[in-house]
CSV table of C-alpha atoms and ligand atoms in Angstrom, one decimal:
chain,number,residue,atom,x,y,z
A,1,UNK,CA,-39.1,70.6,-14.5
A,2,UNK,CA,-41.4,73.2,-15.9
A,3,UNK,CA,-43.2,75.3,-13.6
A,4,UNK,CA,-46.8,73.6,-13.9
A,5,UNK,CA,-45.4,70.5,-12.8
A,6,UNK,CA,-43.5,72.1,-10.0
A,7,UNK,CA,-46.8,73.8,-8.8
A,8,UNK,CA,-48.8,70.5,-9.5
A,9,UNK,CA,-46.6,68.5,-7.4
A,10,UNK,CA,-46.4,71.4,-4.4
A,11,UNK,CA,-50.2,71.5,-4.2
A,12,UNK,CA,-50.8,67.5,-4.8
A,13,UNK,CA,-48.4,66.7,-1.9
A,14,UNK,CA,-50.0,68.8,0.5
A,15,UNK,CA,-53.5,67.2,-0.4
A,16,UNK,CA,-55.2,70.1,-1.7
A,17,UNK,CA,-58.3,69.9,-3.8
A,18,UNK,CA,-58.2,69.4,-7.6
A,19,UNK,CA,-59.8,72.8,-8.4
A,20,UNK,CA,-57.2,74.6,-6.3
A,21,UNK,CA,-54.4,72.8,-8.2
A,22,UNK,CA,-56.0,73.5,-11.5
A,23,UNK,CA,-55.9,77.2,-10.7
A,24,UNK,CA,-52.8,77.3,-9.0
A,25,UNK,CA,-50.8,75.3,-11.6
A,26,UNK,CA,-52.8,76.9,-14.3
A,27,UNK,CA,-53.6,73.4,-15.6
A,28,UNK,CA,-56.1,72.4,-18.3
A,29,UNK,CA,-58.2,69.2,-17.3
A,30,UNK,CA,-56.2,67.3,-19.9
A,31,UNK,CA,-52.9,68.1,-18.4
A,32,UNK,CA,-54.2,67.6,-14.7
A,33,UNK,CA,-55.3,63.9,-16.2
A,34,UNK,CA,-51.8,63.5,-17.4
A,35,UNK,CA,-49.9,64.4,-14.1
A,36,UNK,CA,-52.1,62.2,-12.4
A,37,UNK,CA,-51.0,59.2,-14.1
A,38,UNK,CA,-47.5,60.1,-14.8
A,39,UNK,CA,-46.5,61.9,-11.6
A,40,UNK,CA,-48.3,59.3,-9.2
A,41,UNK,CA,-45.2,57.6,-7.9
A,42,UNK,CA,-43.2,60.8,-7.2
A,43,UNK,CA,-46.1,62.3,-5.5
A,44,UNK,CA,-46.1,59.5,-3.0
A,45,UNK,CA,-42.5,59.6,-2.8
A,46,UNK,CA,-42.4,63.1,-1.8
A,47,UNK,CA,-45.2,62.7,0.6
A,48,UNK,CA,-43.7,60.0,2.3
A,49,UNK,CA,-40.2,61.9,2.7
A,50,UNK,CA,-41.9,65.1,3.9
A,51,UNK,CA,-43.4,63.3,6.7
A,52,UNK,CA,-39.9,62.5,7.9
A,53,UNK,CA,-38.5,66.1,7.6
A,54,UNK,CA,-39.7,68.3,10.2
A,55,UNK,CA,-36.4,68.5,12.0
A,56,UNK,CA,-34.1,68.6,8.9
A,57,UNK,CA,-32.6,72.3,9.9
A,58,UNK,CA,-32.1,71.4,13.5
A,59,UNK,CA,-30.5,68.2,12.5
A,60,UNK,CA,-28.3,69.5,9.9
A,61,UNK,CA,-26.8,71.9,12.7
A,62,UNK,CA,-26.5,68.9,15.1
A,63,UNK,CA,-24.8,66.6,12.6
A,64,UNK,CA,-22.3,68.9,11.1
A,65,UNK,CA,-20.9,69.8,14.5
A,66,UNK,CA,-17.1,69.0,14.7
A,67,UNK,CA,-17.9,66.0,17.2
A,68,UNK,CA,-19.6,64.3,14.1
A,69,UNK,CA,-16.5,65.1,11.8
A,70,UNK,CA,-15.7,62.3,9.3
A,71,UNK,CA,-12.2,62.2,7.8
A,72,UNK,CA,-12.3,64.7,5.1
A,73,UNK,CA,-10.8,63.8,1.4
A,74,UNK,CA,-7.9,66.2,1.9
A,75,UNK,CA,-6.7,63.3,4.4
A,76,UNK,CA,-7.6,60.5,2.2
A,77,UNK,CA,-5.6,61.8,-0.6
A,78,UNK,CA,-8.5,62.3,-2.8
A,79,UNK,CA,-7.5,64.4,-5.7
A,80,UNK,CA,-8.1,68.2,-5.1
A,81,UNK,CA,-11.1,69.6,-6.9
A,82,UNK,CA,-10.7,72.5,-9.3
A,83,UNK,CA,-10.9,75.9,-7.7
A,84,UNK,CA,-12.2,77.4,-11.0
A,85,UNK,CA,-13.9,75.0,-13.2
A,86,UNK,CA,-12.3,74.3,-16.8
A,87,UNK,CA,-14.8,76.2,-19.1
A,88,UNK,CA,-14.0,76.6,-23.0
A,89,UNK,CA,-15.6,78.7,-25.3
A,90,UNK,CA,-15.4,82.2,-27.0
A,91,UNK,CA,-14.7,84.8,-24.3
A,92,UNK,CA,-16.4,88.4,-24.4
A,93,UNK,CA,-13.6,90.2,-22.4
A,94,UNK,CA,-15.0,92.6,-20.0
A,95,UNK,CA,-13.0,95.9,-19.4
A,96,UNK,CA,-10.2,95.1,-17.3
A,97,UNK,CA,-10.3,95.8,-13.4
A,98,UNK,CA,-7.2,98.1,-13.7
A,99,UNK,CA,-8.7,100.4,-16.2
A,100,UNK,CA,-12.0,101.0,-15.2
A,101,UNK,CA,-13.0,104.2,-12.9
A,102,UNK,CA,-13.4,103.5,-9.4
A,103,UNK,CA,-16.8,104.7,-8.0
A,104,UNK,CA,-16.4,107.4,-5.6
A,105,UNK,CA,-19.0,106.6,-2.9
A,106,UNK,CA,-17.8,106.3,0.5
A,107,UNK,CA,-18.1,103.0,2.4
A,108,UNK,CA,-20.1,104.4,4.9
A,109,UNK,CA,-22.8,106.0,2.4
A,110,UNK,CA,-23.1,102.9,0.6
A,111,UNK,CA,-23.8,100.9,4.0
A,112,UNK,CA,-26.1,103.5,4.9
A,113,UNK,CA,-27.9,103.8,1.5
A,114,UNK,CA,-28.5,99.9,0.9
A,115,UNK,CA,-31.9,98.9,0.7
A,116,UNK,CA,-33.3,95.9,-1.3
A,117,UNK,CA,-34.3,97.5,-4.7
A,118,UNK,CA,-37.0,95.8,-6.6
A,119,UNK,CA,-38.0,98.5,-9.5
A,120,UNK,CA,-35.4,99.4,-11.7
A,121,UNK,CA,-35.0,102.1,-14.4
A,122,UNK,CA,-35.0,100.8,-17.9
A,123,UNK,CA,-31.2,101.9,-18.4
A,124,UNK,CA,-28.5,99.6,-19.4
A,125,UNK,CA,-25.4,98.9,-17.2
A,126,UNK,CA,-22.2,99.9,-18.9
A,127,UNK,CA,-19.6,97.1,-19.3
A,128,UNK,CA,-17.2,98.8,-16.8
A,129,UNK,CA,-19.9,98.8,-14.3
A,130,UNK,CA,-20.6,95.1,-14.9
A,131,UNK,CA,-16.7,94.8,-14.8
A,132,UNK,CA,-16.9,96.5,-11.3
A,133,UNK,CA,-19.7,94.3,-10.1
A,134,UNK,CA,-18.2,91.0,-11.0
A,135,UNK,CA,-14.5,92.3,-9.6
A,136,UNK,CA,-16.5,93.0,-6.3
A,137,UNK,CA,-18.0,89.6,-5.9
A,138,UNK,CA,-16.2,87.0,-7.4
A,139,UNK,CA,-13.2,87.9,-9.6
A,140,UNK,CA,-9.9,85.8,-8.9
A,141,UNK,CA,-7.0,88.1,-7.6
A,142,UNK,CA,-4.5,85.3,-7.1
A,143,UNK,CA,-4.6,81.9,-8.2
A,144,UNK,CA,-2.3,79.2,-7.3
A,145,UNK,CA,-2.4,75.5,-8.6
A,146,UNK,CA,-0.2,72.4,-8.0
A,147,UNK,CA,-0.8,69.0,-7.9
A,148,UNK,CA,-2.0,68.6,-4.5
A,149,UNK,CA,-4.2,71.8,-4.2
A,150,UNK,CA,-5.5,74.6,-6.1
A,151,UNK,CA,-6.4,77.9,-4.6
A,152,UNK,CA,-8.1,81.0,-5.6
A,153,UNK,CA,-8.4,84.4,-3.8
A,154,UNK,CA,-11.2,86.7,-4.4
A,155,UNK,CA,-12.6,90.0,-2.9
A,156,UNK,CA,-14.9,88.1,-0.5
A,157,UNK,CA,-13.6,85.8,2.2
A,158,UNK,CA,-14.5,82.3,1.9
A,159,UNK,CA,-13.9,79.2,4.4
A,160,UNK,CA,-10.6,77.6,3.7
A,161,UNK,CA,-10.4,80.0,0.7
A,162,UNK,CA,-12.3,77.2,-1.2
A,163,UNK,CA,-14.4,79.3,-3.1
A,164,UNK,CA,-17.2,77.2,-4.2
A,165,UNK,CA,-19.3,79.3,-6.4
A,166,UNK,CA,-19.4,79.9,-10.1
A,167,UNK,CA,-21.2,83.0,-11.4
A,168,UNK,CA,-23.9,83.2,-14.2
A,169,UNK,CA,-25.7,86.0,-15.4
A,170,UNK,CA,-29.0,86.8,-16.7
A,171,UNK,CA,-28.1,89.8,-18.8
A,172,UNK,CA,-31.2,91.9,-20.0
A,173,UNK,CA,-29.5,95.4,-20.3
A,174,UNK,CA,-25.7,95.9,-20.5
A,175,UNK,CA,-24.3,98.2,-23.2
A,176,UNK,CA,-23.0,96.1,-26.1
A,177,UNK,CA,-23.9,92.7,-24.9
A,178,UNK,CA,-26.6,90.6,-26.2
A,179,UNK,CA,-29.4,89.4,-23.8
A,180,UNK,CA,-29.0,85.9,-22.7
A,181,UNK,CA,-27.5,83.6,-20.1
A,182,UNK,CA,-23.6,83.9,-19.5
A,183,UNK,CA,-21.0,82.2,-17.6
A,184,UNK,CA,-18.6,84.6,-15.8
A,185,UNK,CA,-14.8,83.2,-16.3
A,186,UNK,CA,-13.5,84.7,-13.0
A,187,UNK,CA,-9.9,84.5,-14.1
A,188,UNK,CA,-10.1,85.7,-17.7
A,189,UNK,CA,-12.6,88.3,-16.2
A,190,UNK,CA,-14.8,87.7,-19.1
A,191,UNK,CA,-18.1,86.1,-20.2
A,192,UNK,CA,-19.0,82.8,-22.1
A,193,UNK,CA,-22.3,82.9,-23.9
A,194,UNK,CA,-24.5,79.9,-22.6
A,195,UNK,CA,-27.8,80.7,-24.2
A,196,UNK,CA,-28.8,83.8,-26.2
A,197,UNK,CA,-32.3,85.3,-26.0
A,198,UNK,CA,-34.1,88.2,-24.5
A,199,UNK,CA,-36.8,85.5,-23.7
A,200,UNK,CA,-34.6,83.7,-21.3
A,201,UNK,CA,-35.6,86.5,-18.7
A,202,UNK,CA,-39.4,85.1,-18.9
A,203,UNK,CA,-37.9,81.3,-18.0
A,204,UNK,CA,-35.6,82.7,-15.2
A,205,UNK,CA,-38.6,84.6,-13.8
A,206,UNK,CA,-40.6,81.7,-13.7
A,207,UNK,CA,-38.1,79.8,-12.0
A,208,UNK,CA,-37.6,82.6,-9.4
A,209,UNK,CA,-41.6,81.9,-8.4
A,210,UNK,CA,-42.5,84.8,-10.9
A,211,UNK,CA,-40.7,87.5,-9.2
A,212,UNK,CA,-41.1,90.5,-11.7
A,213,UNK,CA,-37.8,92.2,-10.6
A,214,UNK,CA,-35.8,89.5,-12.7
A,215,UNK,CA,-37.4,90.6,-16.0
A,216,UNK,CA,-36.8,94.3,-15.3
A,217,UNK,CA,-33.2,93.8,-14.0
A,218,UNK,CA,-30.3,95.1,-15.9
A,219,UNK,CA,-28.4,91.8,-15.0
A,220,UNK,CA,-29.6,89.1,-12.6
A,221,UNK,CA,-26.8,87.3,-11.0
A,222,UNK,CA,-27.1,83.5,-10.4
A,223,UNK,CA,-24.4,81.8,-8.0
A,224,UNK,CA,-24.0,78.0,-8.4
A,225,UNK,CA,-22.5,76.1,-5.6
A,226,UNK,CA,-19.8,73.3,-6.3
A,227,UNK,CA,-19.9,71.5,-2.6
A,228,UNK,CA,-16.9,69.4,-3.5
A,229,UNK,CA,-14.7,72.3,-3.2
A,230,UNK,CA,-15.6,72.8,0.3
A,231,UNK,CA,-16.1,69.6,1.3
A,232,UNK,CA,-13.1,68.1,0.1
A,233,UNK,CA,-11.7,70.0,3.2
A,234,UNK,CA,-14.4,70.2,5.7
A,235,UNK,CA,-16.7,67.2,5.0
A,236,UNK,CA,-20.1,67.2,5.5
A,237,UNK,CA,-19.5,70.7,7.9
A,238,UNK,CA,-18.4,72.4,4.6
A,239,UNK,CA,-22.1,72.7,3.5
A,240,UNK,CA,-22.7,75.1,6.4
A,241,UNK,CA,-19.8,77.1,4.8
A,242,UNK,CA,-21.3,77.4,1.5
A,243,UNK,CA,-24.3,79.4,2.8
A,244,UNK,CA,-22.1,81.6,4.8
A,245,UNK,CA,-20.0,82.2,1.7
A,246,UNK,CA,-22.9,83.2,-0.2
A,247,UNK,CA,-24.0,85.6,2.1
A,248,UNK,CA,-20.6,87.4,1.9
A,249,UNK,CA,-20.7,87.5,-1.8
A,250,UNK,CA,-24.2,88.8,-1.6
A,251,UNK,CA,-23.6,91.7,0.6
A,252,UNK,CA,-20.5,92.8,-1.8
A,253,UNK,CA,-22.8,93.1,-4.5
A,254,UNK,CA,-25.4,95.2,-2.5
A,255,UNK,CA,-22.8,97.6,-1.6
A,256,UNK,CA,-20.9,97.6,-4.9
A,257,UNK,CA,-24.8,98.3,-6.7
A,258,UNK,CA,-24.9,101.2,-4.5
A,259,UNK,CA,-21.8,102.8,-5.6
A,260,UNK,CA,-22.9,102.8,-9.3
A,261,UNK,CA,-26.2,104.2,-8.5
A,262,UNK,CA,-28.0,101.0,-8.6
A,263,UNK,CA,-29.9,98.6,-6.2
A,264,UNK,CA,-29.9,94.8,-5.8
A,265,UNK,CA,-32.4,92.6,-4.2
A,266,UNK,CA,-31.2,89.1,-3.1
A,267,UNK,CA,-33.5,86.2,-4.1
A,268,UNK,CA,-33.7,83.0,-2.1
A,269,UNK,CA,-37.2,82.2,-3.7
A,270,UNK,CA,-36.8,80.1,-6.8
A,271,UNK,CA,-37.7,76.5,-7.4
A,272,UNK,CA,-34.5,74.5,-7.3
A,273,UNK,CA,-35.7,72.0,-10.2
A,274,UNK,CA,-36.3,74.9,-12.3
A,275,UNK,CA,-33.4,77.1,-11.9
A,276,UNK,CA,-30.8,74.0,-12.0
A,277,UNK,CA,-32.6,72.8,-15.1
A,278,UNK,CA,-32.1,76.2,-16.9
A,279,UNK,CA,-28.3,75.7,-16.4
A,280,UNK,CA,-28.0,72.1,-16.7
A,281,UNK,CA,-27.0,71.4,-13.4
A,282,UNK,CA,-27.7,68.1,-11.6
A,283,UNK,CA,-28.7,69.7,-8.3
A,284,UNK,CA,-26.3,67.7,-6.3
A,285,UNK,CA,-22.5,68.2,-7.5
A,286,UNK,CA,-23.8,71.8,-8.7
A,287,UNK,CA,-26.9,73.8,-7.8
A,288,UNK,CA,-28.0,77.4,-7.8
A,289,UNK,CA,-27.3,78.7,-4.2
A,290,UNK,CA,-28.5,82.2,-4.2
A,291,UNK,CA,-29.4,84.8,-7.2
A,292,UNK,CA,-29.9,88.6,-7.0
A,293,UNK,CA,-31.6,90.9,-9.5
A,294,UNK,CA,-29.8,94.5,-10.1
A,295,UNK,CA,-30.5,97.3,-11.7
A,296,UNK,CA,-30.2,101.2,-12.2
A,297,UNK,CA,-32.0,103.5,-9.8
A,298,UNK,CA,-35.2,105.2,-10.9
A,299,UNK,CA,-34.4,109.0,-10.8
A,300,UNK,CA,-36.2,110.6,-8.2
A,301,UNK,CA,-39.1,113.0,-9.6
A,302,UNK,CA,-38.1,116.5,-10.1
B,401,FMN,C1,-31.0,85.0,2.0
B,401,FMN,C2,-32.0,85.9,1.3
B,401,FMN,C3,-33.1,85.6,0.5
B,401,FMN,C4,-34.0,86.8,0.1
B,401,FMN,N1,-34.8,86.2,-0.6
B,401,FMN,C5,-35.6,87.2,-1.4
B,401,FMN,C6,-36.6,87.0,-2.4
B,401,FMN,O1,-36.5,85.8,-3.0
B,401,FMN,N2,-37.2,88.0,-3.0
B,401,FMN,C7,-37.2,89.3,-2.4
B,401,FMN,O2,-38.1,90.1,-3.1
B,401,FMN,N3,-36.6,89.6,-1.5
B,401,FMN,C8,-35.4,88.8,-0.8
B,401,FMN,N4,-34.9,89.0,0.1
B,401,FMN,C9,-34.5,90.5,0.7
B,401,FMN,C10,-35.2,90.8,1.9
B,401,FMN,O3,-36.6,90.6,1.8
B,401,FMN,C11,-34.8,92.0,2.5
B,401,FMN,O4,-33.3,91.7,2.5
B,401,FMN,C12,-35.4,92.5,4.0
B,401,FMN,O5,-36.6,92.4,3.8
B,401,FMN,C13,-34.7,93.4,4.5
B,401,FMN,O6,-35.1,94.7,3.7
B,401,FMN,P1,-33.7,95.3,3.1
B,401,FMN,O7,-32.7,94.6,2.4
B,401,FMN,O8,-34.3,96.9,2.3
B,401,FMN,O9,-33.0,96.2,4.3
B,401,FMN,C14,-33.5,88.0,0.6
B,401,FMN,C15,-32.8,88.4,1.5
B,401,FMN,C16,-31.9,87.6,1.7
B,401,FMN,C17,-30.9,88.0,2.8
């Protein structure tokens, strides 16, 4: 879904006047007329659904209590999900975790210094720094697989060690890596090119509700949730854990960023349809759950 369509729907279902919609969605008269015809059904569906959703958050907490638990797939003999999605393609190998320099910042200082950073120096990250950030967040340190269960252990905690995330990167400025969108392979510790092009920063920025830091970042992390990995064991309650797990990943990224004279800003404000479309996700079996822009600190003025 492109951003104009998103904004048209957003304001239309709130009964905004035509002139407001034209302005907010940056539409021409022709585009407006076309959307009026093409999207009429979608507008009425969203409007009717919206009116029933006022308690969705409270309902979610209520109905994911253990008292309502249904038998998870593990108990029904459903085949185990992969702990890491099979992914083919040429691997751009990152410097191995064992050979990169360990940053010297004390944990105390990293916690104390951490702030959301939204302006970055026009400076590239090194591949060793990117390797360190990925090690901190989603690298697989131990992987066990058999017919019944497949499990990965990473440097962040995850409910039941289900680790429901995959990492995608929008790379703008990393030494020796061409700008574009990449999939991170957490066992091989390398990147697989998904789409190349500096202009992708603009596309991801739009989908992140035009937050400029996406464009000026050295790299923007995009975490994709595969809910099946967690619901296989925890049923619907597993959805709670997805969001909790994501927080751990974000915090490790924040602290790791501080240790390499960089800063990060978490991003929860993006329109789901746009981000999912960029990565070719269906929004149900896999969807973007969290993002973070990251870049080098602007040196203080002398
Ligand atoms: C779940 C979550 C989503 C967030 N989404 C955004 C965002 O979309 N844009 C943004 O500028 N900051 C975002 N932030 C950053 C918060 O605004 C920030 O953490 C807060 O203002 C406190 O400031 P501090 O991080 O510097 O302590 C997000 C933070 C979290 C934890």
